[in-house]
């Protein structure tokens, strides 16, 4: 019956349930360690042959509730939580890459996920290539004999480029290469990469999954048992585990995911149309606009257009600074996917650790502005942007 349940039902009733006291909500098991029934029980748990918990770094009911729910929502085998989105990124890199291995990635992924590869993993012999994955031919041309991982983010941060997941995963499967998709911009409500053949789905749950700008968290969902065990072993050994209270807060925010996304993307469509028609806006990239370069692919691959967009003003960086310094309702802050509308400048903020040359290659221009539309009244968001634009 559970497999037939709809998305919203899984949001509310999915995961692990506490049967001991009949609690409607999974309690916070704020404990570091768990008592064994007897010596044999403890030995069985350490051997992986018994039911129960050992230590919260290895597993915890509150955390497992969130992990199981995310796995159900992403149609995967199992979830592995992490203390942050970057913790989840590092688990993937640690688990799948080694000296001499090559990773092929989109050139406009989250800045920190790229900078740690270029500045840290490269020191230990990991090779990398960053390309525009919106053209699948670039993937074919840049796969090497030692390519072990294809890592993409779609839509990409912050350019909104869309990767054709079905085509990408087909190519990777033929070559025996693992595919990890950062699904943060969409969440499982709008896109399920595993359905297209991805091996791992990654989320910064700080964003739309939690949705309230009060928790930092990450999640991996593995397609099958083998990948799940590979990733989980790394997470427990490097110690980037989630805290039980952190998991409780994310699970609470997750319950309203679909309602928040529906309202935010309804607002985003109106905001995008407003910006697209504004004389001081050079261009807007939003999957819900028919002018979006990959409109047809986005409509096929995603179940909605989301709440994220990028745009550039006539006047470039100078005009962008005036806009961001004059908004009042929109928060000048990084992060995304929450209930509040956020505006930021990627080149000097989230992607500042990426060199200027590589920013340009990735389409991150000095005048690019990233907007995460929230659930406020759409007319208020538009009025705020309109007023700020009048200052340019």
CSV table of C-alpha atoms in Angstrom, one decimal:
chain,number,residue,atom,x,y,z
A,1,UNK,CA,0.0,0.0,0.0
A,2,UNK,CA,2.8,2.4,0.9
A,3,UNK,CA,4.3,2.3,-2.6
A,4,UNK,CA,0.9,3.5,-4.0
A,5,UNK,CA,0.7,6.5,-1.7
A,6,UNK,CA,1.0,9.9,-3.2
A,7,UNK,CA,3.8,12.4,-2.6
A,8,UNK,CA,2.0,14.5,0.0
A,9,UNK,CA,1.0,11.4,2.0
A,10,UNK,CA,4.6,10.3,2.0
A,11,UNK,CA,5.6,13.7,3.3
A,12,UNK,CA,3.4,13.3,6.3
A,13,UNK,CA,3.4,9.6,7.0
A,14,UNK,CA,6.6,8.3,5.4
A,15,UNK,CA,9.7,7.3,7.3
A,16,UNK,CA,10.2,5.6,10.7
A,17,UNK,CA,7.4,5.6,13.3
A,18,UNK,CA,7.8,5.5,17.1
A,19,UNK,CA,5.6,2.8,18.5
A,20,UNK,CA,6.7,2.9,22.1
A,21,UNK,CA,4.5,5.8,23.3
A,22,UNK,CA,2.1,6.3,20.4
A,23,UNK,CA,3.7,9.7,19.5
A,24,UNK,CA,2.2,11.3,16.4
A,25,UNK,CA,5.7,12.8,15.7
A,26,UNK,CA,9.0,11.0,15.9
A,27,UNK,CA,10.6,12.2,19.1
A,28,UNK,CA,14.1,13.7,19.4
A,29,UNK,CA,16.4,10.9,20.6
A,30,UNK,CA,19.0,13.3,21.9
A,31,UNK,CA,21.5,10.7,23.0
A,32,UNK,CA,25.0,9.8,22.0
A,33,UNK,CA,24.8,6.1,22.8
A,34,UNK,CA,22.2,3.3,23.2
A,35,UNK,CA,22.0,0.5,25.8
A,36,UNK,CA,22.2,-3.1,24.6
A,37,UNK,CA,19.8,-5.8,25.9
A,38,UNK,CA,22.8,-8.0,26.8
A,39,UNK,CA,26.3,-8.8,25.6
A,40,UNK,CA,25.1,-10.9,22.8
A,41,UNK,CA,22.8,-8.2,21.5
A,42,UNK,CA,25.7,-5.7,21.5
A,43,UNK,CA,27.9,-8.1,19.6
A,44,UNK,CA,25.2,-8.8,17.1
A,45,UNK,CA,24.7,-5.1,16.4
A,46,UNK,CA,28.4,-4.6,15.8
A,47,UNK,CA,28.4,-7.6,13.5
A,48,UNK,CA,25.5,-6.1,11.6
A,49,UNK,CA,23.2,-9.0,12.5
A,50,UNK,CA,20.8,-7.5,15.0
A,51,UNK,CA,18.1,-4.9,15.3
A,52,UNK,CA,18.8,-1.7,17.2
A,53,UNK,CA,21.1,1.2,17.6
A,54,UNK,CA,24.7,1.6,18.9
A,55,UNK,CA,25.8,5.2,18.7
A,56,UNK,CA,24.2,8.3,17.1
A,57,UNK,CA,27.1,8.7,14.6
A,58,UNK,CA,26.2,5.3,13.3
A,59,UNK,CA,22.4,5.6,13.5
A,60,UNK,CA,19.6,7.2,15.5
A,61,UNK,CA,15.8,6.8,15.2
A,62,UNK,CA,15.2,10.5,14.7
A,63,UNK,CA,17.8,10.7,12.0
A,64,UNK,CA,16.6,7.4,10.4
A,65,UNK,CA,13.1,8.8,10.2
A,66,UNK,CA,14.3,11.6,7.9
A,67,UNK,CA,16.6,9.3,5.9
A,68,UNK,CA,13.8,6.8,5.2
A,69,UNK,CA,11.4,9.6,4.2
A,70,UNK,CA,13.9,11.1,1.8
A,71,UNK,CA,14.6,7.7,0.2
A,72,UNK,CA,10.9,7.2,-0.3
A,73,UNK,CA,10.5,10.6,-1.9
A,74,UNK,CA,13.4,10.1,-4.2
A,75,UNK,CA,12.5,6.5,-5.1
A,76,UNK,CA,15.9,5.3,-3.9
A,77,UNK,CA,17.1,2.4,-1.7
A,78,UNK,CA,18.3,4.4,1.3
A,79,UNK,CA,19.2,7.9,2.6
A,80,UNK,CA,22.4,9.0,4.3
A,81,UNK,CA,22.2,12.2,6.2
A,82,UNK,CA,25.1,14.6,6.8
A,83,UNK,CA,25.7,17.7,8.9
A,84,UNK,CA,25.6,19.9,5.9
A,85,UNK,CA,25.3,19.9,2.1
A,86,UNK,CA,29.1,20.1,1.8
A,87,UNK,CA,29.4,17.2,4.2
A,88,UNK,CA,27.3,15.2,1.7
A,89,UNK,CA,29.4,16.4,-1.2
A,90,UNK,CA,32.6,15.2,0.6
A,91,UNK,CA,31.1,11.8,1.3
A,92,UNK,CA,30.5,11.3,-2.5
A,93,UNK,CA,34.0,12.5,-3.4
A,94,UNK,CA,35.6,10.3,-0.7
A,95,UNK,CA,33.6,7.2,-1.6
A,96,UNK,CA,34.0,7.3,-5.4
A,97,UNK,CA,37.3,9.0,-6.1
A,98,UNK,CA,41.0,8.1,-5.5
A,99,UNK,CA,44.4,8.9,-6.8
A,100,UNK,CA,44.3,8.9,-10.6
A,101,UNK,CA,40.5,8.9,-10.8
A,102,UNK,CA,38.8,11.5,-13.0
A,103,UNK,CA,35.6,13.4,-12.2
A,104,UNK,CA,33.6,15.1,-14.9
A,105,UNK,CA,31.3,17.9,-13.7
A,106,UNK,CA,29.2,20.8,-14.8
A,107,UNK,CA,31.0,24.1,-14.8
A,108,UNK,CA,28.3,26.0,-12.9
A,109,UNK,CA,27.7,23.8,-9.9
A,110,UNK,CA,27.7,25.2,-6.4
A,111,UNK,CA,30.9,27.1,-5.9
A,112,UNK,CA,32.2,25.2,-2.8
A,113,UNK,CA,31.6,21.8,-4.5
A,114,UNK,CA,33.9,22.9,-7.3
A,115,UNK,CA,36.6,24.8,-5.2
A,116,UNK,CA,37.2,21.9,-2.9
A,117,UNK,CA,37.9,19.6,-5.9
A,118,UNK,CA,40.3,22.1,-7.5
A,119,UNK,CA,42.0,23.1,-4.3
A,120,UNK,CA,42.0,20.0,-2.1
A,121,UNK,CA,41.2,16.7,-3.8
A,122,UNK,CA,43.5,17.6,-6.7
A,123,UNK,CA,46.4,17.6,-4.1
A,124,UNK,CA,45.8,13.9,-3.7
A,125,UNK,CA,45.9,13.0,-7.4
A,126,UNK,CA,42.2,13.4,-8.3
A,127,UNK,CA,41.7,14.7,-11.8
A,128,UNK,CA,38.8,16.9,-12.9
A,129,UNK,CA,37.2,18.5,-15.9
A,130,UNK,CA,34.5,21.1,-15.8
A,131,UNK,CA,32.3,21.5,-18.9
A,132,UNK,CA,28.9,22.8,-20.0
A,133,UNK,CA,26.7,19.8,-19.5
A,134,UNK,CA,23.7,21.5,-21.1
A,135,UNK,CA,25.2,20.1,-24.3
A,136,UNK,CA,25.4,16.4,-23.9
A,137,UNK,CA,28.0,16.1,-26.7
A,138,UNK,CA,30.4,17.8,-24.3
A,139,UNK,CA,30.0,14.9,-21.9
A,140,UNK,CA,30.8,12.4,-24.6
A,141,UNK,CA,33.9,14.3,-25.7
A,142,UNK,CA,35.3,14.6,-22.2
A,143,UNK,CA,34.9,11.2,-20.7
A,144,UNK,CA,38.2,9.5,-20.1
A,145,UNK,CA,39.2,5.9,-19.4
A,146,UNK,CA,39.8,6.9,-15.7
A,147,UNK,CA,36.5,8.8,-15.3
A,148,UNK,CA,34.8,7.4,-12.2
A,149,UNK,CA,32.2,10.0,-11.4
A,150,UNK,CA,29.9,12.4,-13.3
A,151,UNK,CA,28.7,15.1,-11.0
A,152,UNK,CA,26.0,17.5,-12.1
A,153,UNK,CA,23.5,19.9,-10.8
A,154,UNK,CA,20.3,20.6,-12.7
A,155,UNK,CA,19.1,23.3,-12.9
A,156,UNK,CA,22.7,24.5,-12.3
A,157,UNK,CA,23.7,27.0,-9.7
A,158,UNK,CA,23.5,29.9,-10.6
A,159,UNK,CA,23.1,29.9,-14.4
A,160,UNK,CA,19.9,27.7,-14.4
A,161,UNK,CA,21.4,25.4,-17.1
A,162,UNK,CA,19.5,22.1,-17.4
A,163,UNK,CA,21.3,18.7,-17.9
A,164,UNK,CA,19.5,16.0,-19.9
A,165,UNK,CA,19.5,13.4,-17.2
A,166,UNK,CA,18.1,10.5,-19.3
A,167,UNK,CA,20.8,11.0,-21.9
A,168,UNK,CA,23.5,11.6,-19.4
A,169,UNK,CA,22.7,8.5,-17.3
A,170,UNK,CA,22.5,6.3,-20.4
A,171,UNK,CA,26.0,7.4,-21.5
A,172,UNK,CA,27.4,6.9,-18.0
A,173,UNK,CA,25.8,3.4,-17.6
A,174,UNK,CA,27.4,2.3,-20.9
A,175,UNK,CA,30.8,3.3,-19.6
A,176,UNK,CA,30.3,2.0,-16.0
A,177,UNK,CA,30.5,5.5,-14.5
A,178,UNK,CA,28.6,6.6,-11.4
A,179,UNK,CA,26.3,9.6,-11.7
A,180,UNK,CA,25.6,12.0,-8.8
A,181,UNK,CA,22.9,14.6,-9.3
A,182,UNK,CA,22.6,17.6,-7.0
A,183,UNK,CA,18.8,18.0,-6.8
A,184,UNK,CA,18.7,20.9,-4.4
A,185,UNK,CA,17.1,23.4,-6.8
A,186,UNK,CA,14.2,21.1,-7.6
A,187,UNK,CA,13.8,18.9,-4.5
A,188,UNK,CA,12.1,15.5,-4.9
A,189,UNK,CA,8.8,17.3,-5.4
A,190,UNK,CA,9.8,18.6,-8.9
A,191,UNK,CA,12.4,16.0,-10.0
A,192,UNK,CA,13.6,12.5,-9.3
A,193,UNK,CA,17.0,11.9,-10.9
A,194,UNK,CA,17.1,8.2,-9.9
A,195,UNK,CA,14.1,7.6,-12.2
A,196,UNK,CA,16.4,8.7,-15.0
A,197,UNK,CA,19.2,6.4,-14.0
A,198,UNK,CA,21.2,8.4,-11.5
A,199,UNK,CA,23.1,6.4,-8.9
A,200,UNK,CA,23.1,9.1,-6.2
A,201,UNK,CA,20.9,12.1,-5.4
A,202,UNK,CA,22.4,14.9,-3.3
A,203,UNK,CA,20.6,17.6,-1.4
A,204,UNK,CA,21.5,20.6,0.6
A,205,UNK,CA,18.5,20.2,2.9
A,206,UNK,CA,19.3,23.7,4.3
A,207,UNK,CA,17.3,24.9,1.3
A,208,UNK,CA,13.7,24.0,0.2
A,209,UNK,CA,13.5,20.7,2.1
A,210,UNK,CA,13.9,22.4,5.5
A,211,UNK,CA,12.6,25.7,4.0
A,212,UNK,CA,12.8,28.0,7.0
A,213,UNK,CA,16.4,29.3,7.0
A,214,UNK,CA,17.1,27.9,10.5
A,215,UNK,CA,19.0,24.6,9.9
A,216,UNK,CA,22.0,23.5,7.9
A,217,UNK,CA,21.9,19.9,6.7
A,218,UNK,CA,22.7,17.5,3.8
A,219,UNK,CA,21.3,14.3,2.4
A,220,UNK,CA,22.4,11.6,0.0
A,221,UNK,CA,19.9,9.0,-1.5
A,222,UNK,CA,21.5,5.9,-3.1
A,223,UNK,CA,19.9,4.1,-5.9
A,224,UNK,CA,20.8,0.6,-4.7
A,225,UNK,CA,22.1,-1.3,-1.6
A,226,UNK,CA,25.7,-1.5,-2.8
A,227,UNK,CA,26.0,2.3,-3.3
A,228,UNK,CA,24.2,2.9,0.0
A,229,UNK,CA,26.7,0.8,1.9
A,230,UNK,CA,29.6,2.4,0.1
A,231,UNK,CA,28.4,5.9,1.0
A,232,UNK,CA,27.3,5.2,4.5
A,233,UNK,CA,30.6,3.6,5.5
A,234,UNK,CA,32.4,6.8,4.5
A,235,UNK,CA,29.9,9.1,6.3
A,236,UNK,CA,30.2,7.2,9.6
A,237,UNK,CA,34.0,7.1,9.4
A,238,UNK,CA,34.6,10.8,8.5
A,239,UNK,CA,32.1,11.8,11.2
A,240,UNK,CA,30.0,14.4,9.3
A,241,UNK,CA,26.8,12.9,10.8
A,242,UNK,CA,23.7,14.8,11.5
A,243,UNK,CA,22.5,15.7,15.0
A,244,UNK,CA,19.1,14.4,16.2
A,245,UNK,CA,17.6,17.8,16.9
A,246,UNK,CA,18.8,18.9,13.4
A,247,UNK,CA,17.1,15.9,11.8
A,248,UNK,CA,13.8,16.6,13.8
A,249,UNK,CA,13.8,20.2,12.5
A,250,UNK,CA,14.3,19.2,8.9
A,251,UNK,CA,11.7,16.5,9.1
A,252,UNK,CA,9.2,19.1,10.4
A,253,UNK,CA,10.0,21.5,7.6
A,254,UNK,CA,9.8,18.7,5.0
A,255,UNK,CA,6.1,18.1,5.8
A,256,UNK,CA,5.1,21.3,4.1
A,257,UNK,CA,7.5,21.0,1.1
A,258,UNK,CA,4.9,20.7,-1.6
A,259,UNK,CA,2.7,23.5,-0.3
A,260,UNK,CA,5.7,25.8,-0.1
A,261,UNK,CA,7.0,25.0,-3.5
A,262,UNK,CA,3.7,25.3,-5.2
A,263,UNK,CA,3.3,28.8,-3.8
A,264,UNK,CA,6.9,29.8,-4.4
A,265,UNK,CA,6.9,28.7,-8.0
A,266,UNK,CA,3.5,30.4,-8.6
A,267,UNK,CA,5.1,33.6,-7.4
A,268,UNK,CA,8.3,32.9,-9.4
A,269,UNK,CA,6.4,32.7,-12.7
A,270,UNK,CA,4.9,36.1,-12.1
A,271,UNK,CA,8.2,37.6,-11.0
A,272,UNK,CA,10.0,36.2,-14.0
A,273,UNK,CA,7.4,37.5,-16.4
A,274,UNK,CA,7.7,41.0,-14.7
A,275,UNK,CA,11.5,41.0,-15.0
A,276,UNK,CA,11.5,39.6,-18.6
A,277,UNK,CA,9.3,42.6,-19.7
A,278,UNK,CA,11.3,45.2,-17.8
A,279,UNK,CA,13.4,47.6,-19.9
A,280,UNK,CA,16.3,47.6,-17.5
A,281,UNK,CA,16.6,43.8,-17.5
A,282,UNK,CA,18.9,42.3,-20.2
A,283,UNK,CA,17.8,38.7,-19.9
A,284,UNK,CA,16.0,36.3,-17.5
A,285,UNK,CA,16.7,32.6,-17.2
A,286,UNK,CA,13.7,30.8,-15.6
A,287,UNK,CA,12.5,27.3,-16.7
A,288,UNK,CA,8.9,28.6,-16.8
A,289,UNK,CA,9.5,31.2,-19.5
A,290,UNK,CA,9.2,30.1,-23.1
A,291,UNK,CA,12.3,32.1,-23.8
A,292,UNK,CA,14.3,29.8,-21.6
A,293,UNK,CA,16.9,28.1,-23.8
A,294,UNK,CA,16.0,24.6,-22.6
A,295,UNK,CA,12.3,25.2,-22.0
A,296,UNK,CA,11.2,21.9,-23.7
A,297,UNK,CA,13.7,19.8,-21.8
A,298,UNK,CA,12.8,21.4,-18.5
A,299,UNK,CA,9.1,20.8,-19.1
A,300,UNK,CA,9.8,17.1,-19.9
A,301,UNK,CA,12.2,16.5,-17.0
A,302,UNK,CA,10.8,18.6,-14.2
A,303,UNK,CA,7.3,18.6,-12.8
A,304,UNK,CA,7.3,22.3,-12.3
A,305,UNK,CA,9.6,25.3,-12.9
A,306,UNK,CA,10.7,25.9,-9.3
A,307,UNK,CA,11.4,29.1,-7.5
A,308,UNK,CA,15.0,29.9,-8.7
A,309,UNK,CA,16.0,32.3,-11.5
A,310,UNK,CA,18.9,34.2,-12.8
A,311,UNK,CA,18.9,37.5,-14.6
A,312,UNK,CA,21.2,40.3,-15.7
A,313,UNK,CA,20.6,44.0,-15.9
A,314,UNK,CA,21.5,46.5,-18.5
A,315,UNK,CA,24.5,48.1,-16.8
A,316,UNK,CA,26.0,44.9,-15.5
A,317,UNK,CA,27.6,44.8,-12.0
A,318,UNK,CA,27.0,48.4,-11.2
A,319,UNK,CA,23.3,48.2,-11.9
A,320,UNK,CA,23.1,44.9,-10.0
A,321,UNK,CA,24.6,46.5,-6.9
A,322,UNK,CA,22.1,49.3,-7.0
A,323,UNK,CA,19.3,46.8,-7.2
A,324,UNK,CA,20.5,44.7,-4.4
A,325,UNK,CA,21.3,47.7,-2.2
A,326,UNK,CA,17.8,49.1,-2.6
A,327,UNK,CA,15.5,46.1,-2.1
A,328,UNK,CA,13.6,46.1,1.2
A,329,UNK,CA,11.4,43.0,1.2
A,330,UNK,CA,13.9,40.8,-0.6
A,331,UNK,CA,16.7,39.7,1.7
A,332,UNK,CA,20.3,40.3,0.4
A,333,UNK,CA,21.5,36.9,1.5
A,334,UNK,CA,22.9,33.6,0.2
A,335,UNK,CA,21.0,30.2,0.4
A,336,UNK,CA,17.7,29.5,-1.4
A,337,UNK,CA,14.5,27.7,-1.5
A,338,UNK,CA,13.1,29.1,1.8
A,339,UNK,CA,9.8,30.8,2.6
A,340,UNK,CA,11.5,34.2,2.2
A,341,UNK,CA,12.7,35.8,-1.1
A,342,UNK,CA,16.5,36.0,-1.3
A,343,UNK,CA,18.7,37.9,-3.7
A,344,UNK,CA,22.5,37.7,-4.2
A,345,UNK,CA,25.4,38.3,-6.5
A,346,UNK,CA,27.1,34.9,-7.3
A,347,UNK,CA,30.4,36.2,-8.8
A,348,UNK,CA,31.3,38.0,-5.5
A,349,UNK,CA,29.4,35.7,-3.1
A,350,UNK,CA,28.6,32.0,-3.5
A,351,UNK,CA,31.0,31.5,-6.4
A,352,UNK,CA,33.8,34.0,-5.3
A,353,UNK,CA,36.3,31.1,-4.8
A,354,UNK,CA,36.0,30.2,-8.5
A,355,UNK,CA,38.5,32.2,-10.6
A,356,UNK,CA,37.2,35.0,-12.8
A,357,UNK,CA,38.3,33.1,-15.9
A,358,UNK,CA,36.4,30.0,-14.9
A,359,UNK,CA,33.4,32.1,-13.8
A,360,UNK,CA,33.2,33.5,-17.4
A,361,UNK,CA,33.5,30.0,-18.9
A,362,UNK,CA,30.6,28.8,-16.7
A,363,UNK,CA,28.4,31.8,-17.7
A,364,UNK,CA,28.7,33.5,-14.3
A,365,UNK,CA,29.0,37.1,-15.5
A,366,UNK,CA,29.7,40.0,-13.2
A,367,UNK,CA,26.2,41.3,-13.8
A,368,UNK,CA,24.4,38.0,-13.0
A,369,UNK,CA,21.9,38.2,-10.2
A,370,UNK,CA,20.4,35.1,-8.6
A,371,UNK,CA,16.9,35.3,-7.1
A,372,UNK,CA,15.2,32.7,-4.9
A,373,UNK,CA,11.5,33.6,-4.8
A,374,UNK,CA,9.6,33.0,-1.5
A,375,UNK,CA,6.0,32.6,-0.5
A,376,UNK,CA,5.2,36.3,0.2
A,377,UNK,CA,2.5,38.0,-1.8
A,378,UNK,CA,3.7,38.1,-5.4
A,379,UNK,CA,2.6,41.7,-5.9
A,380,UNK,CA,4.8,42.7,-2.9
A,381,UNK,CA,7.9,41.0,-4.3
A,382,UNK,CA,7.3,42.6,-7.7
A,383,UNK,CA,6.7,46.1,-6.1
A,384,UNK,CA,10.0,45.7,-4.1
A,385,UNK,CA,12.0,44.8,-7.3
A,386,UNK,CA,10.3,47.5,-9.3
A,387,UNK,CA,11.1,50.2,-6.7
A,388,UNK,CA,14.8,49.0,-6.6
A,389,UNK,CA,15.0,48.9,-10.4
A,390,UNK,CA,13.8,52.5,-10.5
A,391,UNK,CA,17.0,53.6,-8.7
A,392,UNK,CA,19.2,52.4,-11.6
